[in-house]
Coordinates of C-alpha atoms and ligand atoms in Angstrom, one line a residue:
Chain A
X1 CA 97.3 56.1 84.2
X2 CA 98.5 56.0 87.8
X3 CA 96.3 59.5 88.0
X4 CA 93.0 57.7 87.7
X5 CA 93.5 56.0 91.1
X6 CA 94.4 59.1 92.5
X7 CA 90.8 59.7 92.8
X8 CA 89.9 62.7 95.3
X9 CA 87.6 61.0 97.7
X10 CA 87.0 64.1 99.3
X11 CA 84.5 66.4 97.6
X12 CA 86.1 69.6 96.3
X13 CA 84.2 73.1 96.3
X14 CA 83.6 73.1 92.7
X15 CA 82.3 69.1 93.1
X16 CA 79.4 70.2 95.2
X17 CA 78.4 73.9 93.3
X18 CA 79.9 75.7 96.4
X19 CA 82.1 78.8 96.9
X20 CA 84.5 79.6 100.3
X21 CA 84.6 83.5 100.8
X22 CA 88.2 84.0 100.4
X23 CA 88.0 86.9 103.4
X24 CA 85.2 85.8 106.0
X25 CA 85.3 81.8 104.9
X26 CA 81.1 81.9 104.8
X27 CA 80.5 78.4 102.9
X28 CA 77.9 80.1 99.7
X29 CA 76.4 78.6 96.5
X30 CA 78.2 78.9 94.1
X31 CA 76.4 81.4 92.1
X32 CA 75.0 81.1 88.0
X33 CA 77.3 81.0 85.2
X34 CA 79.2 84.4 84.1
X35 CA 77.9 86.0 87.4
X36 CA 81.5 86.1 88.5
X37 CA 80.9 89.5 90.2
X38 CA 78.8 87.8 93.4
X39 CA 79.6 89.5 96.3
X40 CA 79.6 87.0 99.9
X41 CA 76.2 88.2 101.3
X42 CA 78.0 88.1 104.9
X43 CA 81.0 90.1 104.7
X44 CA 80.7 92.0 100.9
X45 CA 84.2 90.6 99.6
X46 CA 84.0 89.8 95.7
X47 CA 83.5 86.0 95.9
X48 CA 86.3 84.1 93.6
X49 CA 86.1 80.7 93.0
X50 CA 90.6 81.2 93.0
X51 CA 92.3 84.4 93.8
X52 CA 91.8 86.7 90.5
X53 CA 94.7 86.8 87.8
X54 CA 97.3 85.0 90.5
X55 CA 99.8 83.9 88.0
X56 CA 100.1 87.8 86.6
X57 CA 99.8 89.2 89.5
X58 CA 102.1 86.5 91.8
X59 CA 105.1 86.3 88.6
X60 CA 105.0 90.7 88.6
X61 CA 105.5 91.0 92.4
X62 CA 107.9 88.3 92.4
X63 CA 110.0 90.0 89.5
X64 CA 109.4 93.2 90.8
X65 CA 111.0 91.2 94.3
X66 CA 113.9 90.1 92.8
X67 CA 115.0 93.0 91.0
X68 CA 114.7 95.0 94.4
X69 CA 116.6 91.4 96.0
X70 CA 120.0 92.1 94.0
X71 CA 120.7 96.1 95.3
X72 CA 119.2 94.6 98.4
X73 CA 122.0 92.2 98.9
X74 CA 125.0 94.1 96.7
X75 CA 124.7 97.2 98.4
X76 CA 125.5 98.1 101.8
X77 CA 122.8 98.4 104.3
X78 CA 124.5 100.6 107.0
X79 CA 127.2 103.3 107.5
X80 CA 129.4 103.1 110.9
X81 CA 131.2 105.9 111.4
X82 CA 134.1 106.5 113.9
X83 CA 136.8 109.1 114.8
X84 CA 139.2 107.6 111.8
X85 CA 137.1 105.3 110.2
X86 CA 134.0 104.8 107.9
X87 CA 133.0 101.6 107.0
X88 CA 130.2 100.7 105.0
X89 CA 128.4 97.0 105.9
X90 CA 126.5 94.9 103.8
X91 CA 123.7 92.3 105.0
X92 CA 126.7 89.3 104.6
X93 CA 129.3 91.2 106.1
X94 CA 126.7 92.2 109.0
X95 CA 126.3 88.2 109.5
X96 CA 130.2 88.1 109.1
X97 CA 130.8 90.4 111.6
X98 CA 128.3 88.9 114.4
X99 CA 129.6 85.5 113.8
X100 CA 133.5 86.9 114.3
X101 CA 132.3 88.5 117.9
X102 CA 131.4 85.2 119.0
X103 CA 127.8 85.2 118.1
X104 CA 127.6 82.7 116.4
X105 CA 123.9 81.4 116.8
X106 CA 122.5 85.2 116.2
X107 CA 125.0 85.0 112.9
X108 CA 122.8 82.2 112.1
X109 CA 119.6 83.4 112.4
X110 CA 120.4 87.0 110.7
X111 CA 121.7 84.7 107.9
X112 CA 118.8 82.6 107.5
X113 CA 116.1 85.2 107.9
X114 CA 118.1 87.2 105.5
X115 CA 119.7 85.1 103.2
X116 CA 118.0 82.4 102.7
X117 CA 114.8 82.9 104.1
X118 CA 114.4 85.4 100.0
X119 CA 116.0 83.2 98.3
X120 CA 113.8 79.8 99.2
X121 CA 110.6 82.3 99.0
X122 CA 111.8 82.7 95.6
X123 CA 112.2 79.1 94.6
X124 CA 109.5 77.7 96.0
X125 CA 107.1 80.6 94.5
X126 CA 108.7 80.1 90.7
X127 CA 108.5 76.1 91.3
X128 CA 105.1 76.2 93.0
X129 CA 103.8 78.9 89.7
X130 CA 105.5 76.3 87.0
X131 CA 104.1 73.1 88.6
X132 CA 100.4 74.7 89.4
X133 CA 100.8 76.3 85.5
X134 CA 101.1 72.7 84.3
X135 CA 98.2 71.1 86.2
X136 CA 100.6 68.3 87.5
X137 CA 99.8 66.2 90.7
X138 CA 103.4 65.8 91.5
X139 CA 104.2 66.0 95.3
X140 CA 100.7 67.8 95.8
X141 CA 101.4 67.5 99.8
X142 CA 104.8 68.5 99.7
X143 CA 104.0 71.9 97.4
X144 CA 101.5 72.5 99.8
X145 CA 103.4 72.4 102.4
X146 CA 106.4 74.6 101.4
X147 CA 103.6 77.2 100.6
X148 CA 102.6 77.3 104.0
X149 CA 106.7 77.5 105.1
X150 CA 107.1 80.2 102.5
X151 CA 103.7 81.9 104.3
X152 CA 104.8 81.4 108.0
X153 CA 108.7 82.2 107.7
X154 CA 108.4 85.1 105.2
X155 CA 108.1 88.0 107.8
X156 CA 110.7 87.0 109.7
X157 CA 113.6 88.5 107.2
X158 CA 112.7 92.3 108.3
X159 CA 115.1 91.3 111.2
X160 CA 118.0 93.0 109.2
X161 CA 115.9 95.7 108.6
X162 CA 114.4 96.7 112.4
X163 CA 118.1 96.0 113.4
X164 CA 119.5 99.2 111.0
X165 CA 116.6 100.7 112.2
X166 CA 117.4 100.8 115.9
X167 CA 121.2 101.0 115.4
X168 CA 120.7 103.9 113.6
X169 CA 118.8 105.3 116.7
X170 CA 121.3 104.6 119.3
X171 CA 124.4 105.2 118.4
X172 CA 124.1 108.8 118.0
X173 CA 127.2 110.1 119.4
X174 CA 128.6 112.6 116.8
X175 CA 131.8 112.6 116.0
X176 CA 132.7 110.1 118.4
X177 CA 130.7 107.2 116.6
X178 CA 127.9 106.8 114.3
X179 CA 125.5 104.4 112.5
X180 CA 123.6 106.1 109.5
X181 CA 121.3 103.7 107.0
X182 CA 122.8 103.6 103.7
X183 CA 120.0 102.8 100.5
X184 CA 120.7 98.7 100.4
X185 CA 117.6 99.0 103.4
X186 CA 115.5 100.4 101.9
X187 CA 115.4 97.8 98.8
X188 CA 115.4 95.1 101.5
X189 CA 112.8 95.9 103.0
X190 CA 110.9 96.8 99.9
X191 CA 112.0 92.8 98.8
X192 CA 110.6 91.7 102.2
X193 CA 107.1 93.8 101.1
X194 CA 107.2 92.4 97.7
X195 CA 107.7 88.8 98.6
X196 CA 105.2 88.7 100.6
X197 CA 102.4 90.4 98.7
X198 CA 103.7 87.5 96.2
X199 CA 102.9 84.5 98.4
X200 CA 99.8 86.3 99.0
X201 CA 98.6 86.5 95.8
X202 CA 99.4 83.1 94.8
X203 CA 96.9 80.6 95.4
X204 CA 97.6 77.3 97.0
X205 CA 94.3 75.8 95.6
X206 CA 95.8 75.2 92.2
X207 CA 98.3 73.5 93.7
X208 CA 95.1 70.9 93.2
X209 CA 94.1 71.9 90.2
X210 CA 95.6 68.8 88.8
X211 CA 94.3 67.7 85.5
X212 CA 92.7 64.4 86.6
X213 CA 90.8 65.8 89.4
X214 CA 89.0 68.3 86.6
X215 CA 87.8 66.2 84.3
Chain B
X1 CA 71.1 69.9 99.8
X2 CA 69.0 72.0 102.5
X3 CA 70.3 75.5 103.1
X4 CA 70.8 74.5 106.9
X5 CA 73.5 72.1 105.5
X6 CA 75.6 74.8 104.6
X7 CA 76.6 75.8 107.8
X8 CA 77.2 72.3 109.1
X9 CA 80.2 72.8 106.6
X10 CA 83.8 74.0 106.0
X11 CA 85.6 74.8 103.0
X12 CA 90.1 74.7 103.4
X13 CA 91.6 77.8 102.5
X14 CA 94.1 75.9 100.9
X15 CA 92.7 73.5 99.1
X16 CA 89.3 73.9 98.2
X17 CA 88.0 70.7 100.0
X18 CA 85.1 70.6 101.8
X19 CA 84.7 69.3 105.5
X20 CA 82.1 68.5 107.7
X21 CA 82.4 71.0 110.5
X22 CA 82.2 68.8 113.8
X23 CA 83.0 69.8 117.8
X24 CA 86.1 70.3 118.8
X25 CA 87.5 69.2 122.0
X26 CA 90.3 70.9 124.2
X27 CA 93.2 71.2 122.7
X28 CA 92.2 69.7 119.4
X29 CA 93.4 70.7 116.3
X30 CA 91.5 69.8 113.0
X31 CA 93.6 69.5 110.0
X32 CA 92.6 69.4 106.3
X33 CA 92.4 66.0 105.0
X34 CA 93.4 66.4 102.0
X35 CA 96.5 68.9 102.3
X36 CA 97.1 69.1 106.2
X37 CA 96.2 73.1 106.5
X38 CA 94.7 73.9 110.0
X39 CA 90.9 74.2 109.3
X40 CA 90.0 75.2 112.7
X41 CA 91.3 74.7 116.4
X42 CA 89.3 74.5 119.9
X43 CA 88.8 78.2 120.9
X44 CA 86.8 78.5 124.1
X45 CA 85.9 82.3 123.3
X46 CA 85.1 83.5 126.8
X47 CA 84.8 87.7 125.5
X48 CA 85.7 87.9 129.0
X49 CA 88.6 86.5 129.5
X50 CA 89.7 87.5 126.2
X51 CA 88.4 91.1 126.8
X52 CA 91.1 91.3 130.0
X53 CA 94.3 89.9 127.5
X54 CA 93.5 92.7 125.5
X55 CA 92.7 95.2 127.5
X56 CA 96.4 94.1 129.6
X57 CA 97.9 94.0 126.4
X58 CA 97.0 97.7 125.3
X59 CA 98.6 98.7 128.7
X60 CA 101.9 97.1 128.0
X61 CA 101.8 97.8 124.3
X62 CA 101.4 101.7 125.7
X63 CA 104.7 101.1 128.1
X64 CA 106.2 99.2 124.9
X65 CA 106.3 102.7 123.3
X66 CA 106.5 104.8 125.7
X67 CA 109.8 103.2 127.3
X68 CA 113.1 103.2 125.8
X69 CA 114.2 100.2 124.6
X70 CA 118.2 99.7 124.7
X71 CA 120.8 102.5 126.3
X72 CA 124.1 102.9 125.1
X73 CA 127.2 104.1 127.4
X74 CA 130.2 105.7 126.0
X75 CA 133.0 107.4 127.6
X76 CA 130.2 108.5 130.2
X77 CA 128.1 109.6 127.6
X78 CA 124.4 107.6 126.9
X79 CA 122.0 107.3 124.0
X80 CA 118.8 105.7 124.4
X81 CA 115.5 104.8 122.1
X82 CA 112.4 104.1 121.8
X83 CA 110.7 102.2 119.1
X84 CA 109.5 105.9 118.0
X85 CA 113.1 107.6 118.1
X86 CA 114.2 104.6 115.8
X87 CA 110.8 105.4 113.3
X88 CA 111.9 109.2 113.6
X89 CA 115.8 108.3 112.8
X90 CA 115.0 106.3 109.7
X91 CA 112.8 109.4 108.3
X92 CA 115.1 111.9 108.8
X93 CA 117.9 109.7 107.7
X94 CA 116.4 109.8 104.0
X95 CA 115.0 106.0 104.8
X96 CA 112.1 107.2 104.9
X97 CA 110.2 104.1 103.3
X98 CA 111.8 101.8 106.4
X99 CA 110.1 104.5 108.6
X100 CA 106.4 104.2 107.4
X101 CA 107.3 100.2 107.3
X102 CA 108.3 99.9 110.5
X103 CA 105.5 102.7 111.9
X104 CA 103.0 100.7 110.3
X105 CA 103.7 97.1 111.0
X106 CA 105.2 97.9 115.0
X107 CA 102.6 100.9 115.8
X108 CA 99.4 101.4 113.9
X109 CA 99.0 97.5 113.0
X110 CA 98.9 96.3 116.3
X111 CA 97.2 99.3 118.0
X112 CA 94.3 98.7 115.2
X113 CA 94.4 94.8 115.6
X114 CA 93.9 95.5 119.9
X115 CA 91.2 98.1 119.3
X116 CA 89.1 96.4 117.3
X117 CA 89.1 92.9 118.6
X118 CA 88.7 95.0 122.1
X119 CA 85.5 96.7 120.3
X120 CA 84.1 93.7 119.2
X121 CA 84.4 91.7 122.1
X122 CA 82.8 94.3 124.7
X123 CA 79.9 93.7 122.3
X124 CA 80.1 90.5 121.7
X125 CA 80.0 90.2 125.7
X126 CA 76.5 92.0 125.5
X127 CA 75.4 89.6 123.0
X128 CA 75.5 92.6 120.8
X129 CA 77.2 93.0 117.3
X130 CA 79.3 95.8 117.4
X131 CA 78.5 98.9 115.3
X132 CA 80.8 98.3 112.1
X133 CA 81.3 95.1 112.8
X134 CA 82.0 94.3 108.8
X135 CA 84.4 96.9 107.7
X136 CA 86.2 96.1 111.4
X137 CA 86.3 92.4 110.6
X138 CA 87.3 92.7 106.8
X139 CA 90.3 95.4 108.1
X140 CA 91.0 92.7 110.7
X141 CA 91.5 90.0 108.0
X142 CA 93.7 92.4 105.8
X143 CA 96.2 93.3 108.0
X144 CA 96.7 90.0 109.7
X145 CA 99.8 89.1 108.2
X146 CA 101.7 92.8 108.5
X147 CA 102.2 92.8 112.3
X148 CA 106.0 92.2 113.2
X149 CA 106.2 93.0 117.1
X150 CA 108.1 89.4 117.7
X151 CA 110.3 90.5 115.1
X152 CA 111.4 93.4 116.2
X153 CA 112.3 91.5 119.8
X154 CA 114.6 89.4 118.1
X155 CA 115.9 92.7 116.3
X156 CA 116.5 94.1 119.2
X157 CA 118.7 91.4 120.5
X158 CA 120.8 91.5 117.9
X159 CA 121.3 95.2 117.9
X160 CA 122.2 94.6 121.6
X161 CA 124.6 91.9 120.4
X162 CA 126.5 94.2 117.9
X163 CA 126.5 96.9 119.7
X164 CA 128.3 95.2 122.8
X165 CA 131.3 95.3 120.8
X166 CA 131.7 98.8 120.9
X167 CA 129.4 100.2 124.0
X168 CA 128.1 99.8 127.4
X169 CA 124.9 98.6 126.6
X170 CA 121.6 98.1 129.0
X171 CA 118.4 96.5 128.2
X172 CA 115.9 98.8 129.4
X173 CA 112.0 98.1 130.2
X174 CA 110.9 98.7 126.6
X175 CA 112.3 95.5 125.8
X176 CA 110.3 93.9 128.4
X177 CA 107.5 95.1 127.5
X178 CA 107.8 94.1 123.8
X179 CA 109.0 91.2 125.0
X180 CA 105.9 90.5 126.8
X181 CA 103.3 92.1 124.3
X182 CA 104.4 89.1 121.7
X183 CA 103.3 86.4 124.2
X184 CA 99.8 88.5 124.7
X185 CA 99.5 88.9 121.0
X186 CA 100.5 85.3 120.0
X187 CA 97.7 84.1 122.6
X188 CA 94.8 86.6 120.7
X189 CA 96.3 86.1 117.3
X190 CA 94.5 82.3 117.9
X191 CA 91.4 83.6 118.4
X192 CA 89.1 82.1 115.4
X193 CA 87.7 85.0 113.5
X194 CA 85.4 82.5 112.4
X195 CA 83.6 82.0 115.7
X196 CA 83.4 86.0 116.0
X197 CA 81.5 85.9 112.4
X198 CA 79.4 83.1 113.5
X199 CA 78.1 84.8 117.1
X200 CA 76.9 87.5 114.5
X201 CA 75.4 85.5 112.3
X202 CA 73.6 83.9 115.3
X203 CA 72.5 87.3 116.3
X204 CA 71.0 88.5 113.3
X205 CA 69.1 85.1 113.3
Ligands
ZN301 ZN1 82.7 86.8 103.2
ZN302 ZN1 93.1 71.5 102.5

């Protein structure tokens, strides 16, 4: 088996009997059998040898995500309002709309922090759950890697929603002209919430748990 | 292995392999072998210095608010905001969900991240540990990831952007400031917790 000279030269956690506190990093031993409730003697977090019940907890948020994702997206965000017309914008036609007024590179950036930035959060959380569920090695630095992309960019899509936000704020001028925010932000911004506490409660070390480097 | 050989080491966050800890030098950034997560990066951690960002940062944080951020002209007519008149908008405006997301992750986050690293730091400048040092330090590593003040800038552009169609629009000083409190809290978001937990544990030793 090709696996076999995939030997870890590095020592692993486990290797050596040691435990990383997951909030304060302290470097502890690990402590005896079944004593899984061991609190990390500098900072008083639980100590966990991988983030408790990640694949429950990580799949629930990220179906919970998804099904907050779809009104997110189908309804629309944000009510302008003017002497003779009402028109009613969704996220794409938001992106639409910037892009026609010449913006092209902000039309860009809402539709990546928006748009994609979800949807590659939630294809690189179901792949990264499958592949860690299967204990594979396959593209171990890659995975790892889109995990921390999925981490660092994830924030980023609550543009779409600080934007409503302060449009709704500012144009305030009765009759004349209006923004009001319509329900689709609030689901965004509850997807945004979701998908994060998702990649937060998956954990990248069993994207190492590979078979070979257990037994 | 000796108990003193426990702090010579490092375990990655990400993977679960274990590292030598070893001096950094300027600049230097020490990566995980195995998966190429940052273990730890040279942080000269002068409370000093890092005492005066925060306590500059506060000040413009305060302005941040305080100022509006973007008026609007129309037919002679003007509407301005602050980051508070958008929070109080979304809350009357049944969105109210948006307003306690955006209160907590553009207000009471960052205030409580500035506060207590301030608070630990005029200690920690006194070779003292700060009274509640652990609860501070445990809220600190919590809400980490749930400040958004450098998104908001760039939200704030593009509301300026859209709104150009259809107003006279001015940037006022509030988007300065915000502008300039995410290069402040970029520069104190890399200070290494780590080295604040360690100067305690040297303390209590
Ligand atoms: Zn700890
Ligand atoms: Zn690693």
């Amino acid at each position: 088996m090709s696996g076999a000279e995939k030997v870890h030269v590095l020592p692993r956690a486990a290797d050596l009997g040691l435990i990383g506190c997951h909030v304060c990093r302290l470097v502890c031993r690990q402590p005896p059998e079944d004593a899984d409730d061991m609190a990390c003697p500098r900072c008083g977090s639980a100590l966990h040898r991988r983030k408790p019940a990640t694949y429950t907890r990580t799949w629930a948020l990220l179906l919970a995500a998804f099904m907050m994702y779809l009104p997110a997206n189908f309804l629309p965000i944000m009510r302008t309002a003017s002497l003779n017309d009402v028109d009613d914008n969704t996220i794409l036609s938001g992106v639409k709309e910037l892009w026609i007024n010449g913006s092209a590179d902000l039309a860009i950036i809402v539709f990546v922090a928006s748009i994609m930035v979800p949807m590659l959060k939630f294809l690189v959380l179901v792949t990264l759950l499958i592949s860690s569920h299967m204990r594979t090695d396959w593209a171990q630095p890659q995975r790892a890697r889109l995990y921390r992309l999925v981490e660092f960019i994830g924030y980023w899509s609550m543009l779409d929603v600080f934007v409503v936000a302060l449009l709704s704020a500012l144009v305030r001028f009765n009759v004349l002209s209006r923004v009001e925010p319509l329900p689709g932000v609030i689901f965004f911004g509850l997807t945004v919430v979701l998908t994060m506490l998702a990649s937060m409660s998956f954990d990248p070390r069993l994207i190492w748990d590979s078979r070979d480097s257990d037994d | 292995m000796s108990t003193t050989s426990l702090e010579a080491l490092q375990i990655c966050e990400e993977c679960d392999t274990v590292h030598r800890r070893r001096a950094m030098t300027r600049g230097e950034v020490g990566k995980c072998a195995c998966c190429g997560a940052t273990l730890e990066h040279f942080h000269s951690l002068n409370p000093n210095t890092m005492l005066a960002l925060v306590f500059t940062a506060f000040i413009v944080f305060v302005q941040a608010n305080l100022w509006p951020i973007v008026t609007l002209g129309l037919n002679g007519r003007h509407s301005s905001t602050t980051l508070w008149g958008a929070i109080i908008t979304m809350w009357q405006s049944s969105a109210q969900v948006i307003a306690v997301l955006a209160a907590a992750t553009l207000f009471f986050f960052p205030l409580v991240k500035m506060l207590s690293i301030g608070w630990l730091l005029w200690f920690a400048r006194q070779r003292r540990c700060a009274p509640g040092f652990v609860p501070i330090m445990v809220t600190l590593h919590y809400i980490g990831p749930w400040t958004m003040s450098e998104v908001f800038v760039l939200g704030a552009l593009v509301a300026i952007v859209k709104a150009k169609v259809y107003f006279d629009v001015v940037a006022d000083p509030g988007i300065y400031a915000y502008a300039v409190l995410t290069v402040l809290i970029t520069i104190f978001a890399r200070v290494d917790m780590r080295e604040l937990w360690d100067m305690r544990m040297k303390d209590s030793a």
